[in-house]
Coordinates of C-alpha atoms in Angstrom, one line a residue:
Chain A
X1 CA 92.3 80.6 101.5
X2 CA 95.8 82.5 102.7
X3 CA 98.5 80.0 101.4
X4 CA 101.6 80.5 102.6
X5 CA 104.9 78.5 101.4
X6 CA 108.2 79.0 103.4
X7 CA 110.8 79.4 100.4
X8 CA 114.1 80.2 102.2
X9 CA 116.0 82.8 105.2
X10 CA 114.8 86.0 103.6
X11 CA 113.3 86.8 99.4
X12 CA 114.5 89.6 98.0
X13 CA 112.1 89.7 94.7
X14 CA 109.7 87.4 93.2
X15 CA 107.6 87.1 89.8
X16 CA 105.2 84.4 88.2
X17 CA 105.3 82.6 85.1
X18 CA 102.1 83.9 82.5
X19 CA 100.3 81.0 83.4
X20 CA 101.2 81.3 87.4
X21 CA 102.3 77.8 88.0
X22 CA 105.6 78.8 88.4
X23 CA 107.2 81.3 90.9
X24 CA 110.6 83.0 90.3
X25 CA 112.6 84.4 93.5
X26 CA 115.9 85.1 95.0
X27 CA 116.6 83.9 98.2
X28 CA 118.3 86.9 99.1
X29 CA 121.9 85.8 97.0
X30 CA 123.5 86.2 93.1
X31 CA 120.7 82.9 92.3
X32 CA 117.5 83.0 91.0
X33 CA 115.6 79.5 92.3
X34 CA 112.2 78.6 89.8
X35 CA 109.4 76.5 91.6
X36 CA 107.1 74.8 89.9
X37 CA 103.5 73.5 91.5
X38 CA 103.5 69.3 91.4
X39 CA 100.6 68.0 93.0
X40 CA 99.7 70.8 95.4
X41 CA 103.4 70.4 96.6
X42 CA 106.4 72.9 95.6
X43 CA 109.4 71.3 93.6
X44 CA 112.6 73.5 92.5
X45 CA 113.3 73.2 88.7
X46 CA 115.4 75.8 87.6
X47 CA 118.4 77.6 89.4
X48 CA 119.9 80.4 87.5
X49 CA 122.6 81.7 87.7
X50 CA 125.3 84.1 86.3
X51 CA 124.7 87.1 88.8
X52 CA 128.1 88.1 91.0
X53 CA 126.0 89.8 93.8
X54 CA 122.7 90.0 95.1
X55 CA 120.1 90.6 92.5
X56 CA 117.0 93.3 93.7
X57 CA 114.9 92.6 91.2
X58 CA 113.4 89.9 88.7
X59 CA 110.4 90.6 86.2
X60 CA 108.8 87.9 84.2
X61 CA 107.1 88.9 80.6
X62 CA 103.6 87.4 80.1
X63 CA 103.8 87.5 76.4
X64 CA 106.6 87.0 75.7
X65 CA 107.8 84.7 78.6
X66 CA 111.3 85.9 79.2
X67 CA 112.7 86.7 82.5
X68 CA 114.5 89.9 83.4
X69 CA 116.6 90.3 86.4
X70 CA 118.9 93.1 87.7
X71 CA 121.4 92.7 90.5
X72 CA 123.8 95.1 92.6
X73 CA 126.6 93.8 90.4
X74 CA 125.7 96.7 88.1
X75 CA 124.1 94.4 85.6
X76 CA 120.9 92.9 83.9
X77 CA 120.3 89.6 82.6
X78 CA 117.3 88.6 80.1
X79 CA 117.3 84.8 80.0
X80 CA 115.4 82.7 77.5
X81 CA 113.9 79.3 77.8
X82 CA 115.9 77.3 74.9
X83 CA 115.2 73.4 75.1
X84 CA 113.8 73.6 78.8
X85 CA 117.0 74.8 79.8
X86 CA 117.3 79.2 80.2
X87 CA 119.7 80.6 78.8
X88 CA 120.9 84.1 79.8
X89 CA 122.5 87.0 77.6
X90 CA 124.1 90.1 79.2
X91 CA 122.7 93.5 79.3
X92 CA 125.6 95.9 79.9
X93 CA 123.5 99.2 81.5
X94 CA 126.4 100.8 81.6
X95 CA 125.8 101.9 85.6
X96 CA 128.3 102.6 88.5
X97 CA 126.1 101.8 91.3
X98 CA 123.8 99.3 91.7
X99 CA 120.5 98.3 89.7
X100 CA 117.8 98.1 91.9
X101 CA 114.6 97.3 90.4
X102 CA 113.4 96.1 86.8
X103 CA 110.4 95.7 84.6
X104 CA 109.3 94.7 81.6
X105 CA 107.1 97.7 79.3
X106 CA 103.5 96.6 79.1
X107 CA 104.5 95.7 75.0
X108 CA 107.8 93.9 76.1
X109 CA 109.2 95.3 73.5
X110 CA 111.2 97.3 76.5
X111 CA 112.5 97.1 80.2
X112 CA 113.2 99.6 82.7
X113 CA 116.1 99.4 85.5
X114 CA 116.1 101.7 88.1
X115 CA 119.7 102.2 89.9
X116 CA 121.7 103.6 92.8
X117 CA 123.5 105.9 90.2
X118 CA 121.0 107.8 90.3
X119 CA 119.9 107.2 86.6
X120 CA 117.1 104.9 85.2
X121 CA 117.8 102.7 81.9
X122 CA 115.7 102.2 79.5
X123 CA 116.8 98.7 77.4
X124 CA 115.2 97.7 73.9
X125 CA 116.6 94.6 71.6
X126 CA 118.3 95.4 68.4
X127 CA 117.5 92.8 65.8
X128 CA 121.1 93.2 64.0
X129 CA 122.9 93.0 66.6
X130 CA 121.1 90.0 68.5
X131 CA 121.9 92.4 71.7
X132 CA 120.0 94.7 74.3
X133 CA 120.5 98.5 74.2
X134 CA 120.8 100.4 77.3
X135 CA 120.0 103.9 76.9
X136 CA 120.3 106.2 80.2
X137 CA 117.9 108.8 81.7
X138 CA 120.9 111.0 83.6
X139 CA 121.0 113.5 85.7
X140 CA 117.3 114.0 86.8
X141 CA 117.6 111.8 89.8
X142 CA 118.8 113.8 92.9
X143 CA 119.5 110.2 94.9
X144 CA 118.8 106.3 93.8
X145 CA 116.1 105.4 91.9
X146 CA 113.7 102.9 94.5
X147 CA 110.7 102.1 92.2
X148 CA 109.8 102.3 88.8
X149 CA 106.4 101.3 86.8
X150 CA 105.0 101.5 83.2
X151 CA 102.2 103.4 82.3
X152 CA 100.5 101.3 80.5
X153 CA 100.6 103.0 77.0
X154 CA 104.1 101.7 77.2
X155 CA 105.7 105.0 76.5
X156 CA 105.5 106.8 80.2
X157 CA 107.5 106.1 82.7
X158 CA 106.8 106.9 86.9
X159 CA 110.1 106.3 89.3
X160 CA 110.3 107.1 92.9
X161 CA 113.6 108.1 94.0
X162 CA 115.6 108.3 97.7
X163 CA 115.5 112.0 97.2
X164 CA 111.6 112.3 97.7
X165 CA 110.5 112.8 94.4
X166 CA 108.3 111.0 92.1
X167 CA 108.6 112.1 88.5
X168 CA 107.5 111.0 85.3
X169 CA 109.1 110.6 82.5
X170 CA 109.1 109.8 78.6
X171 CA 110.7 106.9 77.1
X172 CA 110.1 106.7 73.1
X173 CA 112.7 105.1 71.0
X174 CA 112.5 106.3 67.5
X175 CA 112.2 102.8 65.7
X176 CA 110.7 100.9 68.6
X177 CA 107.7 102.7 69.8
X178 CA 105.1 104.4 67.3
X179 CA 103.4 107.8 67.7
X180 CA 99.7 106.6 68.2
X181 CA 99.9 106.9 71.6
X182 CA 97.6 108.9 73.5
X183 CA 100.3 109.5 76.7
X184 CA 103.5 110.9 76.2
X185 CA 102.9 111.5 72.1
X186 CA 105.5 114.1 70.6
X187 CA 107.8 113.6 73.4
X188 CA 111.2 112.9 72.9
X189 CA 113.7 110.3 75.0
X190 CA 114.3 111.0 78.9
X191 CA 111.9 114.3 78.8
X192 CA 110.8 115.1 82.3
X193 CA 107.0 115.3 82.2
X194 CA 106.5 115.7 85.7
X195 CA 107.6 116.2 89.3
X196 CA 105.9 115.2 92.0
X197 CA 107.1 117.5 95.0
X198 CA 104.8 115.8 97.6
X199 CA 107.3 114.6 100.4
X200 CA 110.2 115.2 102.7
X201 CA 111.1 111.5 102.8
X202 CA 112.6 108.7 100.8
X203 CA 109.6 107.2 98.5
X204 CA 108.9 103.9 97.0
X205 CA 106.2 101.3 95.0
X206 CA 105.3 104.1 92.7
X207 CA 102.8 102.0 90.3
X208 CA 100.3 103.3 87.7
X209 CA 96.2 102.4 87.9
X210 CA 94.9 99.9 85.4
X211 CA 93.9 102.7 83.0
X212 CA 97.2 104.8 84.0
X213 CA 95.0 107.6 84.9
X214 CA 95.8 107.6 88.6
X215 CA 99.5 107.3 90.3
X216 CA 100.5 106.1 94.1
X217 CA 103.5 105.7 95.6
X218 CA 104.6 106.0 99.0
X219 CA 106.9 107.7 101.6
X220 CA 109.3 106.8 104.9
X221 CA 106.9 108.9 106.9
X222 CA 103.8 106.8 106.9
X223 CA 102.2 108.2 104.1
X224 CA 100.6 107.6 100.6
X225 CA 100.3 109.6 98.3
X226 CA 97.8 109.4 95.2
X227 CA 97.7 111.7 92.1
X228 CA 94.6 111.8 89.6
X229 CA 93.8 113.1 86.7
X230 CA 97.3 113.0 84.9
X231 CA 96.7 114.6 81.5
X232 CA 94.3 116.9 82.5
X233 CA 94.8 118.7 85.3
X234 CA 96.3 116.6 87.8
X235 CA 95.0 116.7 92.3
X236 CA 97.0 115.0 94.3
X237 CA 96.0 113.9 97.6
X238 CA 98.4 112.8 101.0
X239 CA 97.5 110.7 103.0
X240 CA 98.6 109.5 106.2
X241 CA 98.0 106.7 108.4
X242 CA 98.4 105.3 111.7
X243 CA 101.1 102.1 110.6
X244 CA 104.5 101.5 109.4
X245 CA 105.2 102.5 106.7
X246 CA 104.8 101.1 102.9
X247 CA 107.2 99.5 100.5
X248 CA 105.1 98.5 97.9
X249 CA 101.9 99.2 96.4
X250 CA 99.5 97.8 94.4
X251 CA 96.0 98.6 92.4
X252 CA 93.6 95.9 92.0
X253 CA 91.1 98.1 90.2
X254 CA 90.7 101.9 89.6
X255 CA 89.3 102.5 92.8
X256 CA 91.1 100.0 95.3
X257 CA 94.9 99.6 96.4
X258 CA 96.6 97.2 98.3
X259 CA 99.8 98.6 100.2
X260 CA 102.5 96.3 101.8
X261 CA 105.6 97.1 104.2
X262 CA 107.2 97.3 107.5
X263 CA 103.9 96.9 109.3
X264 CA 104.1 92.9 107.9
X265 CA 100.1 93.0 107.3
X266 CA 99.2 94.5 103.9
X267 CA 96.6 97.3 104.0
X268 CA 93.6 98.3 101.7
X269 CA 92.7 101.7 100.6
X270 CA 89.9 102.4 98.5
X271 CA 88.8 105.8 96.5
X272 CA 85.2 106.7 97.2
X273 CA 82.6 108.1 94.5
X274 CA 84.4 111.7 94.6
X275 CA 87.7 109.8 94.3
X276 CA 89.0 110.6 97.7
X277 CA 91.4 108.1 98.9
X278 CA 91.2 106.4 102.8
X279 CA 92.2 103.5 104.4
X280 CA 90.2 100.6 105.0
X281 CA 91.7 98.6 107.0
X282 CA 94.2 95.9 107.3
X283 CA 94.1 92.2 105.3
X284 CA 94.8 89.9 108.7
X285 CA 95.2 86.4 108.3
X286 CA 91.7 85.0 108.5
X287 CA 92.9 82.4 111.3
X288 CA 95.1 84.8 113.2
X289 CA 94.0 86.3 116.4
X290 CA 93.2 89.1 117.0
X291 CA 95.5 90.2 119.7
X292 CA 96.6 93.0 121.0
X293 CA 97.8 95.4 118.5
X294 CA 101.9 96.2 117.9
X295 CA 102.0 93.7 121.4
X296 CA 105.3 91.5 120.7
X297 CA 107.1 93.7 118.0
X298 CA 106.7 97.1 120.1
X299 CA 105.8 96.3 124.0
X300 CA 109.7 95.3 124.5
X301 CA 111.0 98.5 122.9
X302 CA 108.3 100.9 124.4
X303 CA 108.8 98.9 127.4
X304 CA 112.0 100.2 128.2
X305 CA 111.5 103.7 126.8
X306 CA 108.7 104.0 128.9
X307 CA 110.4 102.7 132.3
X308 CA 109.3 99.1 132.0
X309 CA 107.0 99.9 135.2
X310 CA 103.7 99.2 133.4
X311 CA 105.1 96.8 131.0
X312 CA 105.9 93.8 132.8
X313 CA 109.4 92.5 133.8
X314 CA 111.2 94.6 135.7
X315 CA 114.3 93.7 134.9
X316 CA 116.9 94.4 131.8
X317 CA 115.0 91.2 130.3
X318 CA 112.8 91.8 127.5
X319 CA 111.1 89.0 126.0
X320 CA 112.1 87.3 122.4
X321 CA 110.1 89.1 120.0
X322 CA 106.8 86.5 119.6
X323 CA 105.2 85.5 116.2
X324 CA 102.8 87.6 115.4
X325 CA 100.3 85.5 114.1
X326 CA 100.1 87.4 111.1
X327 CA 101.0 85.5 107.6
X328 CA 104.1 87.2 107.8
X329 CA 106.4 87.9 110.5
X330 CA 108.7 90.6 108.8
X331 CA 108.6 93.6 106.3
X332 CA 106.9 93.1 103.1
X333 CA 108.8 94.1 100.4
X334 CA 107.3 92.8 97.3
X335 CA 103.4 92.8 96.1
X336 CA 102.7 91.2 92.5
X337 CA 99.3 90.8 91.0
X338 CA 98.4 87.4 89.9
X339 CA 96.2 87.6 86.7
X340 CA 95.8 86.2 83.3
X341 CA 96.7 88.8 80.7
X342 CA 93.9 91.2 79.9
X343 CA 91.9 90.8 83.2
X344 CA 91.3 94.4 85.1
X345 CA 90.3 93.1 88.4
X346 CA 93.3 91.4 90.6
X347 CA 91.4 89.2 92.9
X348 CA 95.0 87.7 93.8
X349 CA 98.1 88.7 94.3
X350 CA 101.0 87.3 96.3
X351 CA 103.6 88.8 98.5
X352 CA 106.8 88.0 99.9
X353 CA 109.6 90.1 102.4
X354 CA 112.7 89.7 104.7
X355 CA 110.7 86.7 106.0
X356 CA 111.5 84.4 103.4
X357 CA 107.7 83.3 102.7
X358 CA 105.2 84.2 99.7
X359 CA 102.0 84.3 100.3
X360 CA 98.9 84.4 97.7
X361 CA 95.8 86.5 98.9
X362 CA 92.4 85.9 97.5
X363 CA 90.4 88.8 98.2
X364 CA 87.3 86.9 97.7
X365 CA 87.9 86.1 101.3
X366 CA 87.6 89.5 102.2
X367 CA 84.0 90.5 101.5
X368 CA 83.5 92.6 104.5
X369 CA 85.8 94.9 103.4
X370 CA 85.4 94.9 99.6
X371 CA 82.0 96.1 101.1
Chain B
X1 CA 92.3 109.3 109.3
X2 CA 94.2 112.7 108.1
X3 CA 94.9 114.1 104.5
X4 CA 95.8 117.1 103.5
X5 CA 94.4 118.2 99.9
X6 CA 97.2 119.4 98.0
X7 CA 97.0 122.4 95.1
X8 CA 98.7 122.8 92.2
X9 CA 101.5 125.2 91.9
X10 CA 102.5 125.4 88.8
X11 CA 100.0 123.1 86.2
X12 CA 100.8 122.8 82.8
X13 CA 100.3 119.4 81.7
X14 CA 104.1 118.8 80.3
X15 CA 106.1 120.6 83.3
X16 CA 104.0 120.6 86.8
X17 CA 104.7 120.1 90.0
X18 CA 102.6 119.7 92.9
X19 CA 103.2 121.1 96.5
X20 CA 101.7 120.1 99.5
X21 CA 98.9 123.0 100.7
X22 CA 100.5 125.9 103.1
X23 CA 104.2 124.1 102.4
X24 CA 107.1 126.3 100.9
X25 CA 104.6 128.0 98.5
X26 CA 105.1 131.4 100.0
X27 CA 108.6 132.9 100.8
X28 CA 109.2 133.1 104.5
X29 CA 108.5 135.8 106.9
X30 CA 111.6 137.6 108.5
X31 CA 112.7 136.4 111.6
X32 CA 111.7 139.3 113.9
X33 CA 108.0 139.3 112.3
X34 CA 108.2 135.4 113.3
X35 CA 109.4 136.3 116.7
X36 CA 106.9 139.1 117.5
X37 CA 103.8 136.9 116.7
X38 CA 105.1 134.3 118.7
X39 CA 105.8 136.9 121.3
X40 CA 101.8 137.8 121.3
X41 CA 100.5 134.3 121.0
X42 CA 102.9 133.3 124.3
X43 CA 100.8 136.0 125.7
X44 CA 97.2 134.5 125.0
X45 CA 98.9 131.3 126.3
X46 CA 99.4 132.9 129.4
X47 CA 96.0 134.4 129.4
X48 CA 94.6 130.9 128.8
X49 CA 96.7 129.2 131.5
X50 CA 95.5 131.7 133.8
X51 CA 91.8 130.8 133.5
X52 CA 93.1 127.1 133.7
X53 CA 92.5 126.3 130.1
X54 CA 96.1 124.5 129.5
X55 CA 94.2 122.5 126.8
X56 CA 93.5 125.7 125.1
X57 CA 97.0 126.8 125.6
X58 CA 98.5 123.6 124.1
X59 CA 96.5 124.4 121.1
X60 CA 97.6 127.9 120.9
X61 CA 101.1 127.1 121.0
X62 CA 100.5 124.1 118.4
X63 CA 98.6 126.7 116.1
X64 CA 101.1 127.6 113.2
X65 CA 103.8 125.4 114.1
X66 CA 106.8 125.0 113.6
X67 CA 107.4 128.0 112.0
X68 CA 108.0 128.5 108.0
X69 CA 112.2 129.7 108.8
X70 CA 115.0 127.9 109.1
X71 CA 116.2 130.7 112.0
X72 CA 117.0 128.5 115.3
X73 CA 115.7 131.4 117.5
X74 CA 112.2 130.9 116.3
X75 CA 112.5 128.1 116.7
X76 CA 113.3 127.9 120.1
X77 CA 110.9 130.6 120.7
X78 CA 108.1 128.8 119.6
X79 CA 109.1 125.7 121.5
X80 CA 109.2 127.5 124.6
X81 CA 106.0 128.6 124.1
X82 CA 105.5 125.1 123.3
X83 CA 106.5 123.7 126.6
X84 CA 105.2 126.0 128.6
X85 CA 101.7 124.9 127.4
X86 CA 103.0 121.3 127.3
X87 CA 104.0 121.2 131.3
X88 CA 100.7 122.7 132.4
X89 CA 98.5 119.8 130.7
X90 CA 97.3 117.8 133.9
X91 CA 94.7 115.4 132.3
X92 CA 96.3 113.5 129.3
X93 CA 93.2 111.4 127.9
X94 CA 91.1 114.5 128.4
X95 CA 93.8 117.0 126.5
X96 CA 93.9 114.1 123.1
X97 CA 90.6 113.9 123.1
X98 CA 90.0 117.2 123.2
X99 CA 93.2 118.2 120.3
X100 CA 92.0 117.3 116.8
X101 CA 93.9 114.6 114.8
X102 CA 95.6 116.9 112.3
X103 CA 97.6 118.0 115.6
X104 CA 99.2 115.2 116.5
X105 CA 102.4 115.1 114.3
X106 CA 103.7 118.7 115.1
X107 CA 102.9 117.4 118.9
X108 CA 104.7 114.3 118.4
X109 CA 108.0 116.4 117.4
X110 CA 107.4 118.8 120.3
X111 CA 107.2 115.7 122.9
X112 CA 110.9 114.4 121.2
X113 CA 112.1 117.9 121.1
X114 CA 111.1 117.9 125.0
X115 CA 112.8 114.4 125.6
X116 CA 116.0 115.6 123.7
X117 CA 116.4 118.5 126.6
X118 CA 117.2 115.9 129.2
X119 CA 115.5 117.7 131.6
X120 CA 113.3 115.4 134.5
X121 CA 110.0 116.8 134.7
X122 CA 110.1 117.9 131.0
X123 CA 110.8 114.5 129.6
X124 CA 108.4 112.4 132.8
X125 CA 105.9 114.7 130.7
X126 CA 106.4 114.0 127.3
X127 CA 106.5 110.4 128.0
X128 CA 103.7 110.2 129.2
X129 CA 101.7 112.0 126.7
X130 CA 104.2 110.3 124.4
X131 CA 102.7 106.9 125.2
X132 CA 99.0 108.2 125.0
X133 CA 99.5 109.7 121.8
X134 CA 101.1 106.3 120.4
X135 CA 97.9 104.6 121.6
X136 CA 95.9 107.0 119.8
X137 CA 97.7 108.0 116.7
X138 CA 100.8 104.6 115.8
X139 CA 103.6 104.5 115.1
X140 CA 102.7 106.1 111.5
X141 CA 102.6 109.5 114.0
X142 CA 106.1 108.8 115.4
X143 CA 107.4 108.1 111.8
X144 CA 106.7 111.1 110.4
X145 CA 107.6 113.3 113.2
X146 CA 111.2 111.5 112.7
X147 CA 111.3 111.3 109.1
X148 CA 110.7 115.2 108.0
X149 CA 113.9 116.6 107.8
X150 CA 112.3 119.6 106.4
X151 CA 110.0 121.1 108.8
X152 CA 112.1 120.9 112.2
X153 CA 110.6 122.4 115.3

């Protein structure tokens, strides 16, 4: 089943605990509110808080089970759990704008924060010191950094940026990551491995596939973009379609991606044998009705661009926007896989938006379209 | 559902960028070359319009478009062309079944370059073929005919 739990007004960000009985999110404020499942009901146990302004962004390690959260007030925080209570310890990035998005390396021996200063930090622990180094990746972003995500081999690094780019990028620390790697080996700190030149608009939810061998991300303009065969010789392929557009994206396996944003329903596209990419269709609410398409969030609007002759009232009255129906009624802004650690396939994964709801997807449920 | 296959421009695995296909990859044309082929292809619409083919015609102005310059009188060349095509279209349903999909974005920024004119008859046309085309390709098609900055018509 679709479970759906009204959390507050509007979430900015959310993350699970590793063993997913516990939900991090901010309710859209400088706090970070923890719920814990009791007896199939949702009870608050932890409110953190130390943030001055909103925070964009939490990330919760699965290993090592610290949380990571960045805020517009220019800073991170990595807090702790210390005898049930957590306990927070500053990481100065050292940015002038806002931090925007964070996550944790695939090793956790590393996070990423993407910022509105146009620069991405890459932050590691130093024993010594019992303190988090920011260093900077500077002056390769044109505009702020929207996404960023870990290639898996925990040295690469993909961001999407307000500037239309999506570019790639090393991260090795010298005394933090070793050279085995197969990705990114022999590169040196903040070297620009690659630019991706595919669109004219802002882009966001850039993530890696499980193996790190393709890349999405998406654009303003209603379209997806996927790139394949990194290392090699990478094809990149466009591809547009007929709904809002995307905030966030998504791979449950090599071959299937969920994307979620402004159209509030989140939609599947799958890669066929020759590793095309096209849409599936859209994950609806089992229950929901299946109504007319766009009809309460558009027919007002079109209504009176069109003259309002063929779209009921005839007056200056249009109609309070309706619920849609769907499990949520406002943009998604926020997809995260739920999985143990190790597991390739994500049969779950929950997402919340400016609605103020998360909502946890089985896609068992959706045999028809898995095919 | 559209894609466009994109090609590598420059590929070495360290320092490569990709480019979408037939986008910026080749320096642009001068402006009178621009103008003179748009000059001949207004023609054919002509031709086309006289044997009643506005269909045809709406194509034919759609073909190559907008054009690869920033020069405003190509621009407003080709939209003329454009328009002229556009007005003649009687048969709405016929004319989108008839225009394949990969059409519909550069025809979606023609109808809101027609609606910006102000002028009655243009913009009664353009909205209706605006709300057809809606039907038919979403609000995806309206999104990217409002987000490119790049390719204006």
């Amino acid at each position: 089943m679709v479970s759906i739990q009204q959390f507050s007004e509007c979430i900015t960000c959310h993350a699970w605990s590793p063993d997913q009985t516990m939900v991090a999110f901010c309710p859209n404020n400088t706090e970070v509110h923890i719920y814990k499942t009791v007896a199939e009901k949702w009870e608050k146990v932890h409110i953190l808080q130390k943030h001055d302004q909103i925070i964009s962004s939490i990330d919760w390690s699965i290993k090592t089970n610290r949380i990571v959260t960045a805020s517009h007030d220019r800073n991170s925080y990595v807090w702790n759990l210390k005898m049930s209570e957590w306990v927070p310890s500053l990481v100065i990035l050292r940015l002038n704008r806002a931090a925007l998005c964070v996550k944790w390396s695939p090793e956790e021996n590393k996070f990423a924060v993407g910022s509105g200063a146009k620069t991405v930090c890459v932050c590691y622990y130093e024993q010594e010191n019992d303190w988090w180094i920011s260093k900077l990746i500077r002056k390769k972003h044109n505009s702020s950094v929207t996404s960023i995500a870990w290639h898996p081999e925990n040295i690469l690094l993909a961001t999407t940026s307000t500037d239309g780019k999506c570019r790639v990028f090393s991260t090795f620390i010298k005394g933090v990551d070793t050279r085995d790697s197969r990705t990114g080996a022999g590169s040196r700190f903040g070297e620009q491995i690659m630019q991706l030149d595919l669109s004219h608009t802002w882009t966001f939810g850039v993530k890696w596939s499980p193996c790190g061998d393709t890349l999405a991300y998406t654009g303003q303009d209603s379209m997806i973009y996927f790139v394949g065969d990194i290392g090699v010789s990478p094809t990149a392929q466009s591809l547009a379609f007929r709904h809002l557009p995307l905030r966030d994206v998504l791979f449950v396996s090599e071959k299937m991606l969920i994307g979620v944003g402004f159209d509030c329903e989140p939609m599947v596209f799958a890669a066929d044998g020759s590793g095309t990419w096209s849409f599936i269709s859209l994950l609806e609410k089992k229950t929901a009705p299946s109504g007319s398409k766009y009809g309460s969030q558009f027919t007002g609007a079109f209504g009176k661009f069109y003259g309002q002759s063929k779209h009921g009232s005839s007056n200056d009255l249009i109609e309070p926007a309706k619920p849609r129906g769907g499990a949520h009624e406002n943009c998604i802004t926020c997809i995260i896989p739920i999985k143990k650690e190790g597991e390739t396939w994500t049969g779950r994964f929950s997402t919340s938006g400016l609605d103020g709801k998360i909502v946890t997807w089985e896609l068992e449920n959706y045999i028809d379209i898995l095919r | 559902m559209l894609f466009t296959q994109c090609s590598i421009v420059r590929g070495k695995w360290g320092d490569c960028e990709l480019r979408m296909a037939g986008d910026g990859s080749q320096e642009a044309d001068n402006a009178e070359a621009i103008i003179s082929r748009i000059e001949q292809k207004s023609q054919k619409i002509e031709t086309l319009l006289k044997q009643s083919k506005p269909v045809e015609a709406l194509k034919m102005a759609l073909e190559g478009s907008p054009p690869n310059t920033k020069d405003e009188r190509c621009k407003s060349a080709n939209w003329i062309a454009v328009h002229r095509a556009l007005m003649a279209v009687r048969d709405v349903d016929g004319m989108l079944a008839y225009l394949d999909p990969e059409y519909y974005d550069i025809l979606m920024k023609y109808l809101y370059r027609g609606l910006s004119t102000g002028d009655r008859p243009t913009c009664e046309q353009c909205l209706k073929i605006h709300e057809k085309l809606t039907d038919k390709a979403g609000p995806g098609c309206i999104l990217r005919s409002l987000a490119d900055t790049v390719n204006t018509v």
